Amino acid sequence: MLGRSALRTGHSHSNAVVPEASYCKSSRSCSRRSPVAARAIGSSFGTLFRVTTFGESHGKGVGCVVDGVPPRLQISTEDIQADLDRRRPGQSRITTPRSETDTCQIYSGVYDGATVGSPIMIMVPNKDQKSKDYTEMAVAYRPSHADATYDMKYGIRAVAGGGRSSARETIGRVAAGAIAKKLLQRVCGVEVLAYVSEVREVTADVDVASFTLEQVEASQVRCPDETASQRMYEVIDTIRKTGDSCGGIVTCVVRKCPTGLGTPVFDKLEAELAKAIMSLPATKGFELGSGFSGSSMLGSEHNDEFYMQDGEIHTRTNRSGGIQGGLSNGEPIVVRVAFKPTSTIAKRQNTVSREGSDTELLARGRHDPCVVPRAVPMVEAMVALVLADQLLQHYAQCELFPRGDAVSPDVRAALQFSHTGGMNGKGSNGRHQSHQESLAAPT
Ligand SMILES: C=C(O[C@@H]1CC(C(=O)O)=C[C@@H](OP(=O)(O)O)[C@H]1O)C(=O)O
């Protein structure tokens, strides 16, 4: 309320600072009761597999610290760089022209090509800051950007480059996500793959079960449907030339996901995914499986009927999007993410100044006319971070005792429980492998 009243009453942004006395009082009581202050409030994500990102767009650099990664996972700078290259600016005419190689360095936590179980710090220096582009944006708020709300809350912010609200913050997420992907692949062969499925009136026709990373990367828009990709490119380029921007939809698919990730109540897998995805810049919508369209269907139309195949339960359709009761069911997890148009546009708009008066703004600088081509690796990273964290939590809670141990022999025989886990205790096709199997699996 404080910041809002500062804007509404025309007070200067400096008046939005919480009065010192009340600030000290609440801060003292909070830090005594909770250890949360030690965790970089709002910049850390995950429980057992935990990432903290740091850095501002025009500061010295950006990156992350990842804690909780199991030891002896093979990881290299190249593994991380491959995903950072998919995210970096300057990839084509339809992405921001800021010239960054986004070259990463691993500062800690990796020895002789493998994780050692200590925090992994990854650093990417910023090289191409042009802070003078932000002269106008230092005095007037960009409509729909984070500028105004940051000032309302903190009373101070790194103006140049959008500071912490810049898409550059996602470098730390993508770097951590590359480690998460490696872990998921190594332990259970999980594949996390996303693509651009919609831009304006253009919708891609893609088989989510079979499209490949190579097909996605062959497209400048990151759409594996070649015809749609070409049309999307033209749409974005036309909008770019007018100084405007547009949004789009990214679809992410998880193949070979083990059964049983997530928990049944507050930390349902879809709830964890929704939070992770909606923490990305410019996101406005999240759908799992049938999403909003499922709300107009009948139960008989929507239910995913079960059938048995090779001793495993499968579903004939996948309107559940791979999650039932908050837990993964082994079918592909399919999520759709709506991104809004980039808020910084080269068009004159009505706004207010930081001093609280009505004004106009014509923003300058380098900006993405559409964020979705670069958002693809960001979405993959957030999904992988959730799944890696859930996998570790699942092992911590559920894999200590052989499955069926607490069940009487009669019931066990009837249910055909086995040690290897999964809905039917089978260890293949994305179901949980036994501890020994997973250690023996190739990297
Ligand atoms: C550089 C990146 O994106 C940036 C995101 C961004 C913004 O307002 O979010 C503004 C631009 O930064 P600058 O004004 O410094 O050119 C983009 O280029 C990146 O993602 O790596």
GROMACS .gro file of C-alpha atoms and ligand atoms in nm:
model
  464
    1MET     CA    1   0.000   0.000   0.000
    2LEU     CA    2   0.288   0.226   0.083
    3GLY     CA    3   0.430   0.234  -0.271
    4ARG     CA    4   0.086   0.265  -0.425
    5SER     CA    5   0.004   0.568  -0.218
    6ALA     CA    6   0.340   0.717  -0.308
    7LEU     CA    7   0.248   0.691  -0.675
    8ARG     CA    8  -0.114   0.800  -0.636
    9THR     CA    9  -0.039   1.102  -0.426
   10GLY     CA   10   0.245   1.209  -0.650
   11HIS     CA   11   0.513   1.171  -0.384
   12SER     CA   12   0.866   1.123  -0.510
   13HIS     CA   13   0.990   0.766  -0.523
   14SER     CA   14   1.225   0.837  -0.236
   15ASN     CA   15   0.919   0.882  -0.015
   16ALA     CA   16   0.836   0.518  -0.084
   17VAL     CA   17   1.117   0.407   0.147
   18VAL     CA   18   0.976   0.244   0.463
   19PRO     CA   19   1.034   0.476   0.759
   20GLU     CA   20   1.350   0.365   0.933
   21ALA     CA   21   1.194   0.294   1.270
   22SER     CA   22   0.924   0.062   1.140
   23TYR     CA   23   1.169  -0.106   0.903
   24CYS     CA   24   1.414  -0.185   1.182
   25LYS     CA   25   1.140  -0.316   1.407
   26SER     CA   26   0.995  -0.560   1.153
   27SER     CA   27   1.335  -0.668   1.028
   28ARG     CA   28   1.454  -0.746   1.382
   29SER     CA   29   1.152  -0.955   1.466
   30CYS     CA   30   1.155  -1.138   1.130
   31SER     CA   31   1.522  -1.232   1.137
   32ARG     CA   32   1.492  -1.363   1.494
   33ARG     CA   33   1.206  -1.594   1.406
   34SER     CA   34   1.313  -1.724   1.067
   35PRO     CA   35   1.637  -1.821   0.894
   36VAL     CA   36   1.488  -1.713   0.562
   37ALA     CA   37   1.690  -1.390   0.548
   38ALA     CA   38   2.006  -1.596   0.507
   39ARG     CA   39   1.871  -1.744   0.185
   40ALA     CA   40   1.852  -1.446  -0.052
   41ILE     CA   41   1.480  -1.370  -0.026
   42GLY     CA   42   1.306  -1.435  -0.354
   43SER     CA   43   1.624  -1.537  -0.535
   44SER     CA   44   1.643  -1.901  -0.427
   45PHE     CA   45   1.439  -2.193  -0.558
   46GLY     CA   46   1.408  -2.560  -0.463
   47THR     CA   47   1.442  -2.763  -0.144
   48LEU     CA   48   1.706  -3.036  -0.183
   49PHE     CA   49   1.828  -2.931  -0.530
   50ARG     CA   50   1.847  -2.559  -0.458
   51VAL     CA   51   1.949  -2.275  -0.687
   52THR     CA   52   2.019  -1.913  -0.597
   53THR     CA   53   2.064  -1.670  -0.886
   54PHE     CA   54   2.251  -1.341  -0.859
   55GLY     CA   55   2.343  -1.039  -1.065
   56GLU     CA   56   2.194  -0.746  -1.254
   57SER     CA   57   2.176  -0.682  -1.629
   58HIS     CA   58   2.435  -0.400  -1.626
   59GLY     CA   59   2.638  -0.514  -1.324
   60LYS     CA   60   2.966  -0.706  -1.345
   61GLY     CA   61   2.801  -1.037  -1.416
   62VAL     CA   62   2.522  -1.283  -1.348
   63GLY     CA   63   2.510  -1.646  -1.242
   64CYS     CA   64   2.400  -1.896  -0.983
   65VAL     CA   65   2.495  -2.109  -0.687
   66VAL     CA   66   2.346  -2.459  -0.697
   67ASP     CA   67   2.346  -2.653  -0.372
   68GLY     CA   68   2.241  -3.013  -0.308
   69VAL     CA   69   2.360  -3.165  -0.635
   70PRO     CA   70   2.449  -3.530  -0.564
   71PRO     CA   71   2.822  -3.607  -0.584
   72ARG     CA   72   2.979  -3.797  -0.875
   73LEU     CA   73   2.755  -3.654  -1.148
   74GLN     CA   74   2.967  -3.589  -1.455
   75ILE     CA   75   2.931  -3.226  -1.565
   76SER     CA   76   3.138  -2.996  -1.783
   77THR     CA   77   3.141  -2.630  -1.877
   78GLU     CA   78   3.036  -2.742  -2.227
   79ASP     CA   79   2.719  -2.908  -2.091
   80ILE     CA   80   2.616  -2.576  -1.936
   81GLN     CA   81   2.736  -2.357  -2.224
   82ALA     CA   82   2.523  -2.553  -2.475
   83ASP     CA   83   2.202  -2.434  -2.305
   84LEU     CA   84   2.337  -2.083  -2.239
   85ASP     CA   85   2.406  -2.051  -2.614
   86ARG     CA   86   2.041  -2.128  -2.685
   87ARG     CA   87   1.936  -1.851  -2.442
   88ARG     CA   88   2.188  -1.579  -2.522
   89PRO     CA   89   2.100  -1.248  -2.691
   90GLY     CA   90   2.203  -1.162  -3.047
   91GLN     CA   91   2.109  -1.496  -3.204
   92SER     CA   92   1.918  -1.350  -3.498
   93ARG     CA   93   1.737  -1.040  -3.626
   94ILE     CA   94   1.435  -1.128  -3.412
   95THR     CA   95   1.623  -1.130  -3.080
   96THR     CA   96   1.782  -0.843  -2.888
   97PRO     CA   97   2.105  -0.731  -3.060
   98ARG     CA   98   2.293  -0.696  -2.731
   99SER     CA   99   2.627  -0.861  -2.804
  100GLU     CA  100   2.710  -1.113  -2.534
  101THR     CA  101   2.879  -1.452  -2.566
  102ASP     CA  102   2.749  -1.546  -2.220
  103THR     CA  103   3.059  -1.756  -2.164
  104CYS     CA  104   3.030  -1.937  -1.833
  105GLN     CA  105   3.290  -2.039  -1.580
  106ILE     CA  106   3.244  -2.297  -1.306
  107TYR     CA  107   3.402  -2.150  -0.992
  108SER     CA  108   3.336  -2.433  -0.746
  109GLY     CA  109   3.176  -2.768  -0.670
  110VAL     CA  110   3.318  -2.960  -0.968
  111TYR     CA  111   3.643  -3.156  -0.957
  112ASP     CA  112   3.792  -3.370  -1.230
  113GLY     CA  113   3.474  -3.340  -1.441
  114ALA     CA  114   3.231  -3.448  -1.167
  115THR     CA  115   3.029  -3.284  -0.892
  116VAL     CA  116   3.176  -3.320  -0.544
  117GLY     CA  117   2.862  -3.247  -0.342
  118SER     CA  118   2.952  -2.889  -0.248
  119PRO     CA  119   2.785  -2.572  -0.382
  120ILE     CA  120   2.843  -2.521  -0.755
  121MET     CA  121   2.894  -2.158  -0.848
  122ILE     CA  122   2.862  -2.057  -1.213
  123MET     CA  123   2.955  -1.708  -1.331
  124VAL     CA  124   2.887  -1.523  -1.658
  125PRO     CA  125   3.039  -1.176  -1.696
  126ASN     CA  126   2.835  -0.893  -1.856
  127LYS     CA  127   3.030  -0.732  -2.141
  128ASP     CA  128   2.799  -0.518  -2.356
  129GLN     CA  129   2.619  -0.282  -2.120
  130LYS     CA  130   2.494   0.045  -2.275
  131SER     CA  131   2.359   0.220  -1.974
  132LYS     CA  132   2.300   0.555  -2.147
  133ASP     CA  133   2.008   0.388  -2.331
  134TYR     CA  134   1.828   0.407  -1.998
  135THR     CA  135   1.837   0.787  -1.956
  136GLU     CA  136   1.464   0.828  -2.030
  137MET     CA  137   1.370   0.509  -1.845
  138ALA     CA  138   1.550   0.640  -1.537
  139VAL     CA  139   1.291   0.914  -1.502
  140ALA     CA  140   0.972   0.755  -1.640
  141TYR     CA  141   0.828   0.411  -1.579
  142ARG     CA  142   0.791   0.171  -1.873
  143PRO     CA  143   0.422   0.072  -1.888
  144SER     CA  144   0.374  -0.291  -1.776
  145HIS     CA  145   0.744  -0.331  -1.689
  146ALA     CA  146   0.870  -0.409  -1.339
  147ASP     CA  147   1.012  -0.056  -1.303
  148ALA     CA  148   0.721   0.093  -1.109
  149THR     CA  149   0.649  -0.197  -0.873
  150TYR     CA  150   1.019  -0.235  -0.787
  151ASP     CA  151   1.026   0.128  -0.680
  152MET     CA  152   0.702   0.084  -0.485
  153LYS     CA  153   0.847  -0.207  -0.291
  154TYR     CA  154   1.215  -0.124  -0.249
  155GLY     CA  155   1.241   0.250  -0.306
  156ILE     CA  156   1.562   0.185  -0.496
  157ARG     CA  157   1.661  -0.030  -0.797
  158ALA     CA  158   1.936  -0.082  -1.052
  159VAL     CA  159   1.778   0.119  -1.334
  160ALA     CA  160   2.022   0.045  -1.618
  161GLY     CA  161   1.933  -0.267  -1.812
  162GLY     CA  162   1.632  -0.333  -1.592
  163GLY     CA  163   1.865  -0.455  -1.316
  164ARG     CA  164   1.730  -0.769  -1.157
  165SER     CA  165   1.411  -0.773  -1.366
  166SER     CA  166   1.612  -0.817  -1.688
  167ALA     CA  167   1.594  -1.145  -1.875
  168ARG     CA  168   1.968  -1.173  -1.800
  169GLU     CA  169   1.875  -1.306  -1.457
  170THR     CA  170   1.759  -1.624  -1.633
  171ILE     CA  171   2.122  -1.709  -1.717
  172GLY     CA  172   2.158  -1.850  -1.364
  173ARG     CA  173   1.839  -2.055  -1.405
  174VAL     CA  174   1.945  -2.197  -1.742
  175ALA     CA  175   2.292  -2.287  -1.609
  176ALA     CA  176   2.141  -2.463  -1.306
  177GLY     CA  177   1.880  -2.624  -1.529
  178ALA     CA  178   2.155  -2.777  -1.744
  179ILE     CA  179   2.287  -2.955  -1.433
  180ALA     CA  180   1.934  -3.065  -1.341
  181LYS     CA  181   1.880  -3.203  -1.693
  182LYS     CA  182   2.206  -3.398  -1.669
  183LEU     CA  183   2.100  -3.547  -1.335
  184LEU     CA  184   1.755  -3.645  -1.465
  185GLN     CA  185   1.901  -3.797  -1.779
  186ARG     CA  186   2.164  -3.991  -1.581
  187VAL     CA  187   1.931  -4.132  -1.317
  188CYS     CA  188   1.621  -4.214  -1.522
  189GLY     CA  189   1.672  -4.111  -1.885
  190VAL     CA  190   1.433  -3.816  -1.853
  191GLU     CA  191   1.415  -3.580  -2.152
  192VAL     CA  192   1.295  -3.220  -2.108
  193LEU     CA  193   1.227  -3.047  -2.438
  194ALA     CA  194   1.036  -2.731  -2.528
  195TYR     CA  195   0.941  -2.545  -2.844
  196VAL     CA  196   0.748  -2.239  -2.957
  197SER     CA  197   0.395  -2.352  -3.035
  198GLU     CA  198   0.215  -2.023  -3.105
  199VAL     CA  199   0.294  -1.667  -3.211
  200ARG     CA  200   0.000  -1.436  -3.282
  201GLU     CA  201  -0.223  -1.613  -3.538
  202VAL     CA  202   0.035  -1.883  -3.623
  203THR     CA  203  -0.005  -2.221  -3.449
  204ALA     CA  204   0.247  -2.503  -3.490
  205ASP     CA  205   0.144  -2.859  -3.571
  206VAL     CA  206   0.389  -3.075  -3.374
  207ASP     CA  207   0.379  -3.433  -3.244
  208VAL     CA  208   0.485  -3.385  -2.881
  209ALA     CA  209   0.588  -3.750  -2.858
  210SER     CA  210   0.851  -3.737  -3.128
  211PHE     CA  211   0.992  -3.390  -3.208
  212THR     CA  212   1.366  -3.356  -3.148
  213LEU     CA  213   1.608  -3.099  -3.010
  214GLU     CA  214   1.774  -3.085  -3.352
  215GLN     CA  215   1.441  -2.991  -3.515
  216VAL     CA  216   1.384  -2.719  -3.257
  217GLU     CA  217   1.734  -2.577  -3.297
  218ALA     CA  218   1.712  -2.580  -3.678
  219SER     CA  219   1.447  -2.306  -3.645
  220GLN     CA  220   1.533  -1.944  -3.559
  221VAL     CA  221   1.202  -1.920  -3.374
  222ARG     CA  222   1.256  -2.263  -3.208
  223CYS     CA  223   0.950  -2.416  -3.368
  224PRO     CA  224   0.998  -2.766  -3.514
  225ASP     CA  225   0.708  -2.720  -3.762
  226GLU     CA  226   0.903  -2.568  -4.054
  227THR     CA  227   0.608  -2.395  -4.220
  228ALA     CA  228   0.485  -2.244  -3.895
  229SER     CA  229   0.842  -2.146  -3.802
  230GLN     CA  230   0.881  -1.947  -4.124
  231ARG     CA  231   0.549  -1.769  -4.072
  232MET     CA  232   0.625  -1.696  -3.706
  233TYR     CA  233   0.961  -1.546  -3.808
  234GLU     CA  234   0.791  -1.317  -4.060
  235VAL     CA  235   0.526  -1.210  -3.809
  236ILE     CA  236   0.786  -1.124  -3.542
  237ASP     CA  237   1.012  -0.945  -3.792
  238THR     CA  238   0.725  -0.735  -3.924
  239ILE     CA  239   0.629  -0.634  -3.570
  240ARG     CA  240   0.997  -0.559  -3.488
  241LYS     CA  241   1.018  -0.314  -3.779
  242THR     CA  242   0.726  -0.114  -3.637
  243GLY     CA  243   0.897  -0.086  -3.297
  244ASP     CA  244   0.625  -0.297  -3.137
  245SER     CA  245   0.638  -0.640  -2.970
  246CYS     CA  246   0.433  -0.958  -2.942
  247GLY     CA  247   0.401  -1.259  -2.715
  248GLY     CA  248   0.358  -1.628  -2.778
  249ILE     CA  249   0.324  -1.975  -2.629
  250VAL     CA  250   0.596  -2.223  -2.537
  251THR     CA  251   0.505  -2.591  -2.500
  252CYS     CA  252   0.731  -2.810  -2.286
  253VAL     CA  253   0.729  -3.189  -2.287
  254VAL     CA  254   0.892  -3.424  -2.036
  255ARG     CA  255   0.944  -3.773  -2.172
  256LYS     CA  256   1.028  -4.082  -1.966
  257CYS     CA  257   0.939  -3.909  -1.640
  258PRO     CA  258   0.941  -4.155  -1.349
  259THR     CA  259   0.611  -4.220  -1.175
  260GLY     CA  260   0.547  -4.077  -0.832
  261LEU     CA  261   0.723  -3.738  -0.846
  262GLY     CA  262   0.540  -3.470  -0.649
  263THR     CA  263   0.333  -3.502  -0.333
  264PRO     CA  264  -0.046  -3.527  -0.299
  265VAL     CA  265  -0.147  -3.206  -0.121
  266PHE     CA  266   0.025  -2.865  -0.116
  267ASP     CA  267   0.328  -2.963  -0.324
  268LYS     CA  268   0.142  -3.127  -0.609
  269LEU     CA  269   0.376  -3.163  -0.906
  270GLU     CA  270   0.164  -2.927  -1.118
  271ALA     CA  271   0.168  -2.669  -0.838
  272GLU     CA  272   0.547  -2.685  -0.821
  273LEU     CA  273   0.572  -2.656  -1.199
  274ALA     CA  274   0.327  -2.366  -1.212
  275LYS     CA  275   0.524  -2.171  -0.952
  276ALA     CA  276   0.853  -2.239  -1.128
  277ILE     CA  277   0.721  -2.143  -1.470
  278MET     CA  278   0.533  -1.836  -1.351
  279SER     CA  279   0.853  -1.706  -1.191
  280LEU     CA  280   1.001  -1.655  -1.539
  281PRO     CA  281   0.987  -1.299  -1.674
  282ALA     CA  282   0.688  -1.210  -1.896
  283THR     CA  283   0.480  -1.522  -1.816
  284LYS     CA  284   0.105  -1.474  -1.794
  285GLY     CA  285  -0.041  -1.824  -1.817
  286PHE     CA  286   0.027  -2.189  -1.733
  287GLU     CA  287  -0.163  -2.493  -1.853
  288LEU     CA  288  -0.112  -2.864  -1.783
  289GLY     CA  289  -0.255  -3.122  -2.023
  290SER     CA  290  -0.604  -3.021  -2.131
  291GLY     CA  291  -0.568  -2.697  -1.931
  292PHE     CA  292  -0.851  -2.447  -1.966
  293SER     CA  293  -1.007  -2.638  -2.256
  294GLY     CA  294  -1.075  -2.936  -2.024
  295SER     CA  295  -1.320  -2.728  -1.823
  296SER     CA  296  -1.583  -2.749  -2.099
  297MET     CA  297  -1.556  -3.126  -2.150
  298LEU     CA  298  -1.760  -3.408  -1.997
  299GLY     CA  299  -1.595  -3.656  -1.763
  300SER     CA  300  -1.650  -3.928  -2.022
  301GLU     CA  301  -1.467  -3.713  -2.277
  302HIS     CA  302  -1.186  -3.605  -2.047
  303ASN     CA  303  -1.092  -3.921  -1.855
  304ASP     CA  304  -0.770  -4.090  -1.963
  305GLU     CA  305  -0.855  -4.462  -1.979
  306PHE     CA  306  -0.593  -4.701  -1.845
  307TYR     CA  307  -0.453  -5.008  -2.017
  308MET     CA  308  -0.169  -5.249  -1.944
  309GLN     CA  309   0.140  -5.277  -2.162
  310ASP     CA  310   0.443  -5.491  -2.076
  311GLY     CA  311   0.333  -5.505  -1.713
  312GLU     CA  312   0.297  -5.126  -1.679
  313ILE     CA  313  -0.010  -4.905  -1.647
  314HIS     CA  314  -0.048  -4.657  -1.933
  315THR     CA  315  -0.322  -4.416  -2.040
  316ARG     CA  316  -0.471  -4.415  -2.391
  317THR     CA  317  -0.502  -4.037  -2.394
  318ASN     CA  318  -0.307  -3.780  -2.194
  319ARG     CA  319  -0.547  -3.501  -2.101
  320SER     CA  320  -0.403  -3.521  -1.750
  321GLY     CA  321  -0.073  -3.400  -1.895
  322GLY     CA  322   0.126  -3.674  -1.719
  323ILE     CA  323   0.016  -3.581  -1.366
  324GLN     CA  324  -0.273  -3.727  -1.163
  325GLY     CA  325  -0.338  -3.657  -0.795
  326GLY     CA  326  -0.037  -3.426  -0.789
  327LEU     CA  327   0.196  -3.716  -0.883
  328SER     CA  328   0.359  -3.798  -1.216
  329ASN     CA  329   0.200  -4.105  -1.377
  330GLY     CA  330   0.478  -4.191  -1.622
  331GLU     CA  331   0.306  -4.043  -1.928
  332PRO     CA  332   0.466  -3.739  -2.094
  333ILE     CA  333   0.423  -3.422  -1.888
  334VAL     CA  334   0.294  -3.151  -2.121
  335VAL     CA  335   0.276  -2.787  -2.012
  336ARG     CA  336   0.196  -2.472  -2.208
  337VAL     CA  337   0.325  -2.133  -2.105
  338ALA     CA  338   0.183  -1.799  -2.223
  339PHE     CA  339   0.431  -1.511  -2.258
  340LYS     CA  340   0.306  -1.156  -2.291
  341PRO     CA  341   0.445  -0.907  -2.546
  342THR     CA  342   0.778  -0.755  -2.434
  343SER     CA  343   0.685  -0.444  -2.240
  344THR     CA  344   0.971  -0.224  -2.364
  345ILE     CA  345   0.863  -0.098  -2.707
  346ALA     CA  346   0.985   0.181  -2.934
  347LYS     CA  347   0.651   0.359  -2.936
  348ARG     CA  348   0.546   0.669  -2.749
  349GLN     CA  349   0.326   0.576  -2.449
  350ASN     CA  350   0.154   0.754  -2.164
  351THR     CA  351   0.307   0.687  -1.826
  352VAL     CA  352   0.415   0.856  -1.502
  353SER     CA  353   0.755   0.976  -1.388
  354ARG     CA  354   0.938   0.849  -1.082
  355GLU     CA  355   0.857   1.187  -0.930
  356GLY     CA  356   0.485   1.114  -0.969
  357SER     CA  357   0.363   1.325  -1.259
  358ASP     CA  358   0.193   1.227  -1.583
  359THR     CA  359   0.432   1.213  -1.875
  360GLU     CA  360   0.515   1.031  -2.198
  361LEU     CA  361   0.792   0.781  -2.269
  362LEU     CA  362   0.960   0.673  -2.590
  363ALA     CA  363   1.194   0.394  -2.481
  364ARG     CA  364   1.529   0.346  -2.654
  365GLY     CA  365   1.776   0.058  -2.653
  366ARG     CA  366   1.794  -0.305  -2.756
  367HIS     CA  367   1.500  -0.529  -2.679
  368ASP     CA  368   1.348  -0.856  -2.796
  369PRO     CA  369   1.047  -0.795  -3.021
  370CYS     CA  370   0.922  -1.134  -2.894
  371VAL     CA  371   1.070  -1.327  -2.603
  372VAL     CA  372   0.953  -1.678  -2.690
  373PRO     CA  373   1.244  -1.801  -2.908
  374ARG     CA  374   1.486  -1.736  -2.618
  375ALA     CA  375   1.232  -1.847  -2.355
  376VAL     CA  376   1.244  -2.210  -2.475
  377PRO     CA  377   1.562  -2.304  -2.278
  378MET     CA  378   1.433  -2.101  -1.981
  379VAL     CA  379   1.113  -2.307  -1.963
  380GLU     CA  380   1.310  -2.630  -1.998
  381ALA     CA  381   1.541  -2.517  -1.716
  382MET     CA  382   1.257  -2.440  -1.472
  383VAL     CA  383   1.085  -2.772  -1.546
  384ALA     CA  384   1.414  -2.960  -1.500
  385LEU     CA  385   1.486  -2.780  -1.171
  386VAL     CA  386   1.147  -2.886  -1.033
  387LEU     CA  387   1.188  -3.246  -1.144
  388ALA     CA  388   1.545  -3.277  -1.011
  389ASP     CA  389   1.433  -3.141  -0.675
  390GLN     CA  390   1.131  -3.372  -0.668
  391LEU     CA  391   1.346  -3.670  -0.767
  392LEU     CA  392   1.581  -3.609  -0.473
  393GLN     CA  393   1.283  -3.562  -0.239
  394HIS     CA  394   1.126  -3.883  -0.369
  395TYR     CA  395   1.446  -4.079  -0.306
  396ALA     CA  396   1.482  -3.926   0.040
  397GLN     CA  397   1.131  -4.023   0.145
  398CYS     CA  398   1.031  -4.329  -0.053
  399GLU     CA  399   1.330  -4.536  -0.159
  400LEU     CA  400   1.487  -4.640   0.173
  401PHE     CA  401   1.276  -4.950   0.228
  402PRO     CA  402   1.205  -5.210  -0.040
  403ARG     CA  403   0.860  -5.157  -0.186
  404GLY     CA  404   0.600  -5.385  -0.024
  405ASP     CA  405   0.805  -5.443   0.297
  406ALA     CA  406   0.530  -5.318   0.527
  407VAL     CA  407   0.261  -5.510   0.342
  408SER     CA  408   0.155  -5.863   0.442
  409PRO     CA  409   0.276  -6.140   0.206
  410ASP     CA  410  -0.080  -6.208   0.086
  411VAL     CA  411  -0.151  -5.848  -0.006
  412ARG     CA  412   0.196  -5.814  -0.155
  413ALA     CA  413   0.139  -6.112  -0.381
  414ALA     CA  414  -0.199  -5.975  -0.485
  415LEU     CA  415  -0.059  -5.632  -0.565
  416GLN     CA  416   0.260  -5.767  -0.723
  417PHE     CA  417   0.477  -5.510  -0.551
  418SER     CA  418   0.845  -5.536  -0.630
  419HIS     CA  419   1.163  -5.371  -0.512
  420THR     CA  420   1.222  -5.167  -0.827
  421GLY     CA  421   0.935  -4.925  -0.777
  422GLY     CA  422   0.712  -4.746  -1.028
  423MET     CA  423   0.336  -4.782  -1.054
  424ASN     CA  424   0.379  -5.156  -1.119
  425GLY     CA  425   0.724  -5.198  -0.985
  426LYS     CA  426   0.878  -5.210  -1.333
  427GLY     CA  427   1.202  -5.026  -1.392
  428SER     CA  428   1.179  -4.956  -1.765
  429ASN     CA  429   1.052  -4.680  -1.991
  430GLY     CA  430   1.092  -4.393  -1.753
  431ARG     CA  431   0.976  -4.573  -1.442
  432HIS     CA  432   1.209  -4.563  -1.140
  433GLN     CA  433   1.517  -4.770  -1.175
  434SER     CA  434   1.659  -4.946  -0.875
  435HIS     CA  435   1.953  -4.779  -0.704
  436GLN     CA  436   2.193  -5.029  -0.860
  437GLU     CA  437   2.041  -4.995  -1.206
  438SER     CA  438   2.064  -4.618  -1.196
  439LEU     CA  439   2.429  -4.620  -1.094
  440ALA     CA  440   2.506  -4.859  -1.376
  441ALA     CA  441   2.322  -4.648  -1.634
  442PRO     CA  442   2.543  -4.480  -1.896
  443THR     CA  443   2.585  -4.103  -1.877
  444LIG     C1  444   2.063  -0.898  -2.264
  444LIG     C2  445   1.958  -0.971  -2.241
  444LIG     O1  446   1.832  -0.927  -2.249
  444LIG     C3  447   1.804  -0.794  -2.220
  444LIG     C4  448   1.669  -0.793  -2.154
  444LIG     C5  449   1.620  -0.657  -2.134
  444LIG     C6  450   1.504  -0.644  -2.048
  444LIG     O2  451   1.454  -0.532  -2.031
  444LIG     O3  452   1.457  -0.744  -1.993
  444LIG     C7  453   1.674  -0.549  -2.195
  444LIG     C8  454   1.788  -0.562  -2.284
  444LIG     O4  455   1.907  -0.533  -2.220
  444LIG     P1  456   1.993  -0.406  -2.266
  444LIG     O5  457   1.905  -0.290  -2.249
  444LIG     O6  458   2.111  -0.405  -2.177
  444LIG     O7  459   2.031  -0.430  -2.408
  444LIG     C9  460   1.800  -0.702  -2.337
  444LIG     O8  461   1.908  -0.710  -2.421
  444LIG    C10  462   1.969  -1.113  -2.203
  444LIG     O9  463   1.866  -1.173  -2.178
  444LIG    O10  464   2.081  -1.163  -2.200
   0.00000   0.00000   0.00000
